[in-house]
Amino acid sequence: MTADAAAAGEPDTEEIPAPDLVAEATRVLAENWRGLHTVPAGGLYPHQWSWDSAFIAIGLRHLSPRRAQQELESLLGAQWADGRLPQIVFAAGRDDEYSPGASFWRSDRIPGSAPVPTAGLIQPPNHAWAALLVHEADPLESWRRGFLKRAYPRLVAWHEYLRTRRTDEAGLAFTVHPWETGMDNSPAWDEPLAAVRGSFAGNVPRPDLRHADVSERPSNAEYDKYLFLAATYRDANCDDSPAATPFRVTDPGVNALWIRSELALARIAAELGIDADHAQRAAELTDALEGLWDDELGIYVPFDGVRGRPQRFRSITGLLPLIVPDLLHADDLLATLHGEHFALGRTVLIPSFDLTGAEFDTSRYWRGPSWFNTAWIVANGLLECGLETEARVLADTMGTRAVESDFAEYLDPFTGAAHGTRRFSWTAALSLDLHLRLLRH
Ligand code: 9WN
């Protein structure tokens, strides 16, 4: 009750309106816009990140379809000759602010790299899915600018890179570094990382710790391995052969996004009147994905290709196949999502790791906290399964929690406490997208 109301002896029934999600999210995206792309967050992440840009474009399309197109096109402009889209496109003069930066990668010395400085690793392939959504937001503007026509061949080349250079024996994409999964320190990578022999020769700078608490980020020991793997890959000119990639993990989330993006390419090709076999590829990948199903755990699990072993954990990546149409184990996966391990509806968003797992941690990055991008993917999975009411509830929670946490990077799944950096772009973009798609009446 307010002091005035109390003084007047009146009950205070007036609701204070929550700050407006649309206005606040718009402000975050405007603050983080750098002319042709959006940074994930000022401070902690001063460059352009690959899968962030795709997520950001999905939100931006509601505010400025043209900006959303530019967001994707600036990333596509940093494509390598072999088709890969790099994990990071570096802004000039910011090497002290983020490590490893352009001077670590020195990509100009790697044959076939992009005309701009980039990292050599990749991130999950959500780009074609984003391109289709961006096109659909304003088809007239998209046709007028020739967006699909320019983006399609680059997106095809990106998927070709995955198909020809990055597939394991089952035909699924493998990742060569935890950063490539987008879920850097997930407990699912602990074993394959521990098996990597070697440590980084230089000093390991941690400018990230200026922006987030040490308890919320990967450890120094993990960073040592991350830099060792990145340097090994870089020194082999980012060659994908086994000798240069002592970490090789097939990740269900990466492959689910690839399938969804391959299906988006099928739609884009149809729009452009091009006859292509994307739908067939998506079907083959969907069959192969079933090889990652773990019946006992009730979830898809990553596979360590170096040691030939499944990583038998329940982590959020194993729920992401929900976005794959006609998934064989959709019902079992929904049961896992609702059960004690992720407790949908009884936790804040969806924890990134099994709540009952020994490794679960409420605040350390991908070892338990809830993230907005994975919540967005799961919400799309619920829609794919025809569960619109549940998707709406998740969308509503995302919007409320985004505003309440000042657009935090990740949240404590029990209390909703904000962790990591604030005014994080994909938190804004994806909460906005679901709000406008599912909740605006
Ligand atoms: C390394 C930018 C990126 C996200 C990743 C997230 C985090 C980087 C880091 O930030 O990774 O790529 O420095 O920890 O894990 O998903 O793309 O937002």
XYZ file of C-alpha atoms and ligand atoms in Angstrom:
459
model
C 0.000 0.000 0.000
C 1.331 3.461 -0.819
C 1.922 5.978 1.976
C -0.800 8.254 0.553
C -3.353 5.473 0.400
C -2.443 4.305 3.892
C -2.713 7.862 5.207
C -6.133 8.270 3.624
C -7.184 4.883 5.027
C -7.996 3.611 1.521
C -7.249 0.144 0.207
C -4.633 0.381 -2.531
C -6.122 -1.648 -5.366
C -4.528 0.223 -8.231
C -2.102 -1.953 -10.172
C 1.191 -0.403 -11.074
C 1.715 -1.282 -14.720
C 4.837 -3.340 -15.434
C 7.346 -1.545 -17.639
C 6.321 -2.246 -21.195
C 8.162 -5.207 -22.693
C 7.920 -3.912 -26.235
C 9.294 -0.472 -25.383
C 12.058 -1.803 -23.133
C 13.149 -4.563 -25.510
C 13.213 -2.047 -28.347
C 15.483 0.157 -26.269
C 17.909 -2.715 -25.539
C 18.119 -3.613 -29.231
C 18.657 0.023 -30.183
C 21.424 0.443 -27.584
C 23.243 -2.643 -28.859
C 22.901 -1.843 -32.587
C 26.270 -0.967 -34.159
C 25.263 0.251 -37.629
C 25.044 -3.070 -39.478
C 24.786 -5.588 -36.670
C 23.890 -5.902 -32.992
C 26.341 -6.875 -30.240
C 25.074 -9.457 -27.723
C 25.670 -6.905 -24.940
C 27.760 -3.785 -24.588
C 30.760 -4.533 -22.326
C 31.013 -8.320 -22.076
C 30.480 -9.035 -25.785
C 31.727 -6.183 -28.022
C 31.675 -8.123 -31.341
C 29.122 -9.838 -33.580
C 28.283 -13.451 -32.646
C 26.884 -15.880 -35.157
C 23.852 -17.535 -33.563
C 23.148 -14.400 -31.519
C 22.722 -12.439 -34.738
C 20.185 -14.934 -36.044
C 18.197 -14.803 -32.780
C 18.435 -11.019 -32.725
C 17.169 -10.771 -36.323
C 14.114 -12.790 -35.282
C 13.205 -10.043 -32.804
C 14.343 -7.123 -34.933
C 12.047 -8.186 -37.784
C 9.098 -6.847 -35.788
C 10.729 -3.450 -35.318
C 12.626 -2.958 -38.562
C 12.545 -5.709 -41.189
C 15.336 -3.928 -42.996
C 17.589 -3.932 -39.926
C 16.824 -7.599 -39.400
C 17.940 -8.321 -42.961
C 21.116 -6.270 -42.455
C 21.851 -8.153 -39.246
C 21.914 -11.455 -41.130
C 23.593 -10.034 -44.212
C 26.491 -8.585 -42.248
C 27.139 -12.037 -40.814
C 26.774 -13.697 -44.218
C 29.315 -11.161 -45.508
C 31.885 -12.703 -43.147
C 31.485 -16.161 -44.680
C 34.679 -18.105 -45.416
C 35.474 -19.578 -48.854
C 34.583 -23.052 -47.563
C 31.117 -21.815 -46.586
C 31.539 -21.635 -42.817
C 29.875 -18.812 -40.889
C 32.271 -17.773 -38.137
C 31.463 -17.834 -34.431
C 32.546 -14.188 -34.065
C 33.084 -11.281 -36.460
C 35.475 -8.935 -34.686
C 34.999 -5.181 -34.317
C 38.263 -3.310 -34.813
C 40.311 -2.183 -31.805
C 38.494 -4.135 -29.111
C 40.942 -6.915 -28.407
C 41.463 -5.809 -24.805
C 37.767 -6.121 -24.118
C 37.151 -9.719 -25.160
C 39.407 -12.753 -25.294
C 40.289 -14.453 -27.550
C 40.083 -11.607 -30.043
C 41.205 -10.826 -33.592
C 44.915 -10.869 -32.692
C 44.578 -14.400 -31.310
C 42.821 -15.726 -34.416
C 44.804 -13.652 -36.982
C 42.354 -14.996 -39.556
C 43.921 -12.933 -42.367
C 46.752 -15.492 -42.371
C 44.402 -18.451 -42.814
C 43.752 -19.346 -46.476
C 40.113 -18.928 -47.483
C 39.120 -16.865 -44.449
C 36.705 -13.926 -44.659
C 37.699 -10.442 -45.853
C 37.111 -9.221 -42.279
C 38.724 -10.519 -39.046
C 36.804 -13.446 -37.584
C 37.177 -16.467 -35.346
C 37.696 -19.792 -37.147
C 35.135 -21.790 -35.167
C 31.410 -21.884 -35.889
C 28.151 -21.771 -33.893
C 24.820 -23.599 -34.216
C 23.124 -23.209 -37.641
C 19.950 -21.279 -36.813
C 20.489 -18.780 -39.653
C 18.289 -20.125 -42.450
C 15.415 -20.458 -39.985
C 15.956 -16.824 -39.016
C 16.191 -15.737 -42.669
C 12.816 -17.304 -43.450
C 11.188 -15.640 -40.419
C 12.725 -12.293 -41.368
C 11.424 -12.636 -44.926
C 7.943 -13.534 -43.715
C 7.809 -10.470 -41.469
C 7.724 -8.170 -44.496
C 7.807 -10.040 -47.818
C 7.436 -6.841 -49.846
C 10.478 -5.197 -48.305
C 12.335 -8.492 -48.585
C 11.577 -8.837 -52.325
C 12.296 -5.155 -52.918
C 15.770 -5.545 -51.403
C 16.419 -8.923 -53.028
C 17.048 -10.358 -49.561
C 16.285 -14.032 -50.189
C 18.054 -14.079 -53.512
C 21.265 -12.839 -51.919
C 20.998 -14.844 -48.723
C 20.000 -18.216 -50.203
C 23.283 -19.181 -51.960
C 25.270 -18.214 -48.873
C 23.009 -20.216 -46.590
C 23.281 -23.188 -48.949
C 27.087 -22.887 -48.878
C 26.957 -22.801 -45.061
C 24.953 -26.014 -44.909
C 27.246 -27.557 -47.512
C 30.194 -26.794 -45.252
C 28.464 -28.708 -42.470
C 27.561 -31.574 -44.782
C 30.960 -31.992 -46.426
C 33.365 -31.034 -43.629
C 31.534 -31.525 -40.384
C 29.545 -34.732 -40.461
C 30.259 -37.847 -38.453
C 29.665 -41.425 -39.566
C 25.975 -41.126 -38.806
C 25.716 -38.070 -41.069
C 25.163 -35.622 -38.181
C 27.159 -32.424 -37.649
C 29.950 -32.533 -35.066
C 31.407 -29.581 -33.177
C 35.134 -29.184 -32.504
C 34.969 -26.873 -29.498
C 32.497 -26.312 -26.637
C 32.017 -22.731 -27.915
C 30.603 -24.168 -31.141
C 27.647 -25.645 -29.303
C 26.778 -22.214 -27.871
C 26.554 -23.902 -24.439
C 30.164 -23.510 -23.467
C 30.533 -25.180 -20.082
C 27.663 -27.651 -20.120
C 28.475 -30.688 -17.942
C 27.920 -32.723 -21.104
C 31.322 -31.523 -22.366
C 33.234 -32.264 -19.123
C 34.371 -35.738 -20.122
C 35.401 -35.009 -23.719
C 37.179 -31.880 -22.476
C 38.999 -33.758 -19.709
C 40.201 -36.241 -22.306
C 41.895 -33.461 -24.278
C 45.580 -33.612 -23.423
C 47.420 -30.319 -23.535
C 47.191 -26.883 -22.120
C 47.421 -23.388 -23.551
C 50.997 -22.080 -23.824
C 50.267 -18.384 -23.242
C 48.603 -16.535 -20.421
C 44.804 -16.790 -20.262
C 43.330 -13.296 -20.056
C 39.809 -13.028 -18.575
C 38.356 -9.621 -19.483
C 34.921 -11.282 -19.182
C 35.319 -11.260 -15.387
C 35.065 -7.466 -15.427
C 31.436 -7.832 -16.474
C 30.202 -10.982 -14.746
C 30.953 -12.596 -11.420
C 33.584 -15.326 -11.374
C 30.988 -17.752 -9.962
C 28.785 -17.232 -13.037
C 31.329 -17.854 -15.798
C 33.413 -20.861 -16.913
C 36.451 -21.585 -14.713
C 40.101 -20.791 -15.510
C 40.783 -24.502 -15.995
C 38.027 -24.604 -18.617
C 39.399 -21.478 -20.297
C 42.839 -23.056 -20.472
C 41.349 -25.978 -22.427
C 39.203 -23.660 -24.560
C 42.252 -21.676 -25.654
C 44.324 -24.797 -26.188
C 41.656 -26.227 -28.504
C 41.180 -22.921 -30.331
C 44.941 -22.458 -30.828
C 45.358 -26.050 -32.054
C 42.571 -25.536 -34.586
C 43.867 -22.125 -35.668
C 47.422 -23.451 -36.105
C 46.070 -26.142 -38.427
C 44.430 -23.389 -40.524
C 41.048 -24.405 -39.148
C 41.225 -27.746 -40.865
C 38.501 -30.135 -39.699
C 40.598 -33.313 -39.779
C 40.852 -35.439 -36.596
C 44.477 -34.340 -35.986
C 43.405 -30.721 -35.504
C 40.265 -31.514 -33.531
C 40.916 -33.482 -30.332
C 37.394 -32.511 -29.191
C 34.653 -33.791 -31.515
C 31.139 -33.921 -30.166
C 27.844 -34.474 -31.969
C 25.276 -32.286 -30.269
C 21.498 -32.844 -30.534
C 20.710 -29.114 -30.287
C 23.065 -28.173 -33.117
C 21.558 -30.877 -35.309
C 17.965 -29.997 -34.437
C 18.654 -26.406 -35.515
C 20.298 -27.671 -38.678
C 17.194 -29.717 -39.518
C 14.871 -26.788 -38.837
C 17.105 -24.558 -40.969
C 17.258 -27.127 -43.765
C 13.440 -27.126 -43.787
C 13.521 -23.323 -43.905
C 15.851 -23.537 -46.912
C 13.292 -25.773 -48.596
C 10.690 -23.027 -48.128
C 13.095 -20.316 -49.291
C 14.016 -22.342 -52.395
C 10.314 -22.768 -53.170
C 9.770 -18.991 -52.822
C 12.622 -18.417 -55.255
C 11.328 -21.081 -57.654
C 14.461 -23.198 -57.214
C 14.244 -26.965 -57.313
C 16.409 -28.317 -54.471
C 16.581 -31.335 -52.164
C 16.551 -29.606 -48.765
C 13.449 -31.452 -47.554
C 15.073 -34.771 -48.391
C 18.218 -33.764 -46.480
C 16.129 -32.721 -43.493
C 14.419 -36.112 -43.522
C 17.776 -37.910 -43.601
C 19.099 -35.793 -40.740
C 15.930 -36.443 -38.758
C 16.451 -40.197 -39.149
C 20.088 -39.865 -38.096
C 19.142 -37.745 -35.059
C 17.220 -40.709 -33.657
C 20.595 -42.366 -33.120
C 21.148 -39.900 -30.242
C 17.978 -40.947 -28.418
C 18.588 -42.430 -24.942
C 15.574 -44.449 -23.956
C 16.512 -44.809 -20.316
C 17.132 -41.092 -19.799
C 14.191 -40.066 -21.995
C 16.193 -37.462 -23.876
C 18.572 -37.012 -26.830
C 22.224 -37.129 -25.700
C 25.454 -35.798 -27.232
C 27.993 -38.234 -28.632
C 31.747 -37.972 -28.078
C 33.163 -38.875 -31.486
C 36.764 -39.059 -30.278
C 36.150 -41.796 -27.753
C 33.008 -43.193 -29.352
C 30.799 -42.708 -26.284
C 27.414 -41.116 -25.662
C 27.434 -38.379 -23.001
C 24.586 -39.650 -20.880
C 23.260 -36.480 -19.288
C 19.946 -34.695 -19.358
C 20.916 -31.248 -20.588
C 18.833 -28.622 -22.345
C 20.432 -29.436 -25.681
C 18.680 -32.812 -25.590
C 15.266 -31.127 -25.476
C 15.858 -28.931 -28.523
C 14.824 -31.648 -31.045
C 11.253 -30.727 -30.060
C 11.407 -28.243 -32.960
C 11.838 -31.084 -35.465
C 8.532 -31.916 -37.181
C 7.214 -35.470 -36.783
C 9.859 -36.370 -34.233
C 9.662 -40.034 -33.312
C 10.143 -39.414 -29.571
C 8.261 -36.133 -29.182
C 5.889 -37.524 -26.518
C 8.680 -39.023 -24.443
C 10.631 -35.789 -24.704
C 7.616 -33.774 -23.560
C 7.335 -36.091 -20.563
C 10.977 -35.350 -19.683
C 10.401 -31.621 -20.081
C 7.482 -31.769 -17.650
C 9.037 -34.238 -15.199
C 11.381 -33.720 -12.260
C 14.491 -33.054 -14.364
C 13.319 -29.812 -16.002
C 9.947 -29.239 -14.271
C 8.353 -27.004 -16.909
C 5.946 -24.584 -15.236
C 7.416 -25.181 -11.765
C 10.775 -23.572 -12.526
C 11.620 -20.232 -14.119
C 11.818 -20.860 -17.905
C 13.756 -24.127 -18.403
C 16.957 -25.016 -16.541
C 19.929 -25.698 -18.790
C 20.772 -28.862 -16.893
C 19.021 -31.695 -15.057
C 17.759 -30.323 -11.723
C 18.496 -33.657 -10.079
C 21.984 -34.025 -11.602
C 25.069 -33.919 -9.343
C 26.621 -31.256 -11.614
C 23.588 -28.933 -11.482
C 24.487 -25.368 -10.436
C 21.924 -22.557 -10.126
C 24.205 -19.754 -11.300
C 27.125 -21.015 -13.359
C 26.372 -20.357 -16.982
C 25.277 -23.492 -18.879
C 25.414 -25.791 -15.843
C 21.881 -25.064 -14.636
C 20.685 -21.479 -15.151
C 17.760 -20.816 -17.479
C 18.434 -19.034 -20.766
C 15.984 -17.184 -22.973
C 17.184 -18.592 -26.289
C 16.613 -22.180 -25.258
C 13.229 -21.214 -23.782
C 12.360 -19.672 -27.160
C 13.398 -22.847 -28.989
C 11.392 -25.029 -26.605
C 8.377 -22.712 -27.007
C 8.639 -23.261 -30.758
C 8.880 -26.978 -30.040
C 5.669 -26.825 -27.996
C 3.990 -25.083 -30.928
C 5.312 -27.786 -33.244
C 3.675 -30.353 -30.933
C 0.368 -28.451 -31.004
C 0.684 -27.236 -27.385
C -0.183 -23.606 -27.990
C -1.430 -22.873 -24.461
C 1.810 -24.066 -22.915
C 3.819 -22.077 -25.428
C 1.839 -18.967 -24.484
C 2.507 -19.484 -20.779
C 6.227 -19.794 -21.496
C 6.098 -16.686 -23.692
C 4.378 -14.778 -20.933
C 6.971 -15.839 -18.347
C 9.772 -14.890 -20.716
C 8.374 -11.381 -21.144
C 7.827 -10.821 -17.436
C 11.206 -12.202 -16.424
C 13.022 -10.335 -19.175
C 11.727 -6.970 -17.979
C 12.081 -7.821 -14.304
C 15.732 -8.905 -14.701
C 16.683 -5.944 -16.917
C 17.110 -8.415 -19.800
C 19.562 -10.673 -17.989
C 21.716 -13.151 -19.854
C 20.514 -16.047 -17.660
C 18.418 -16.685 -14.552
C 18.422 -18.819 -11.449
C 15.794 -21.441 -12.363
C 14.358 -21.471 -8.835
C 14.330 -17.819 -7.799
C 14.563 -16.048 -11.159
C 17.559 -14.043 -9.849
C 19.464 -12.373 -12.690
C 22.930 -13.623 -13.632
C 25.575 -12.778 -16.208
C 25.385 -9.537 -18.080
C 22.260 -7.358 -18.408
C 20.557 -5.754 -21.394
C 21.399 -8.872 -23.342
C 20.217 -8.678 -26.925
C 18.703 -12.112 -27.507
C 16.815 -11.910 -24.222
C 15.166 -8.774 -25.596
C 14.717 -10.032 -29.167
C 13.258 -13.439 -28.382
C 10.935 -12.324 -25.568
C 9.679 -9.641 -27.900
C 9.165 -12.094 -30.749
C 7.071 -14.531 -28.721
C 5.125 -11.740 -27.085
C 4.154 -10.245 -30.427
C 3.450 -13.611 -32.028
C 1.520 -15.290 -29.248
C 0.260 -12.760 -26.744
C -0.700 -9.566 -28.506
C -4.453 -9.522 -28.896
C 31.887 -17.646 -26.366
C 27.557 -14.386 -27.071
C 27.958 -15.789 -26.688
C 26.840 -16.817 -26.972
C 27.136 -18.183 -26.371
C 27.441 -17.989 -24.888
C 28.606 -17.018 -24.718
C 30.964 -16.834 -25.449
C 31.640 -16.543 -24.122
O 28.289 -15.773 -25.306
O 29.762 -17.593 -25.304
O 31.275 -17.767 -27.634
O 32.500 -15.683 -24.069
O 31.297 -17.215 -23.133
O 27.729 -19.211 -24.286
O 26.044 -19.037 -26.551
O 26.680 -16.960 -28.350
O 26.349 -14.037 -26.485
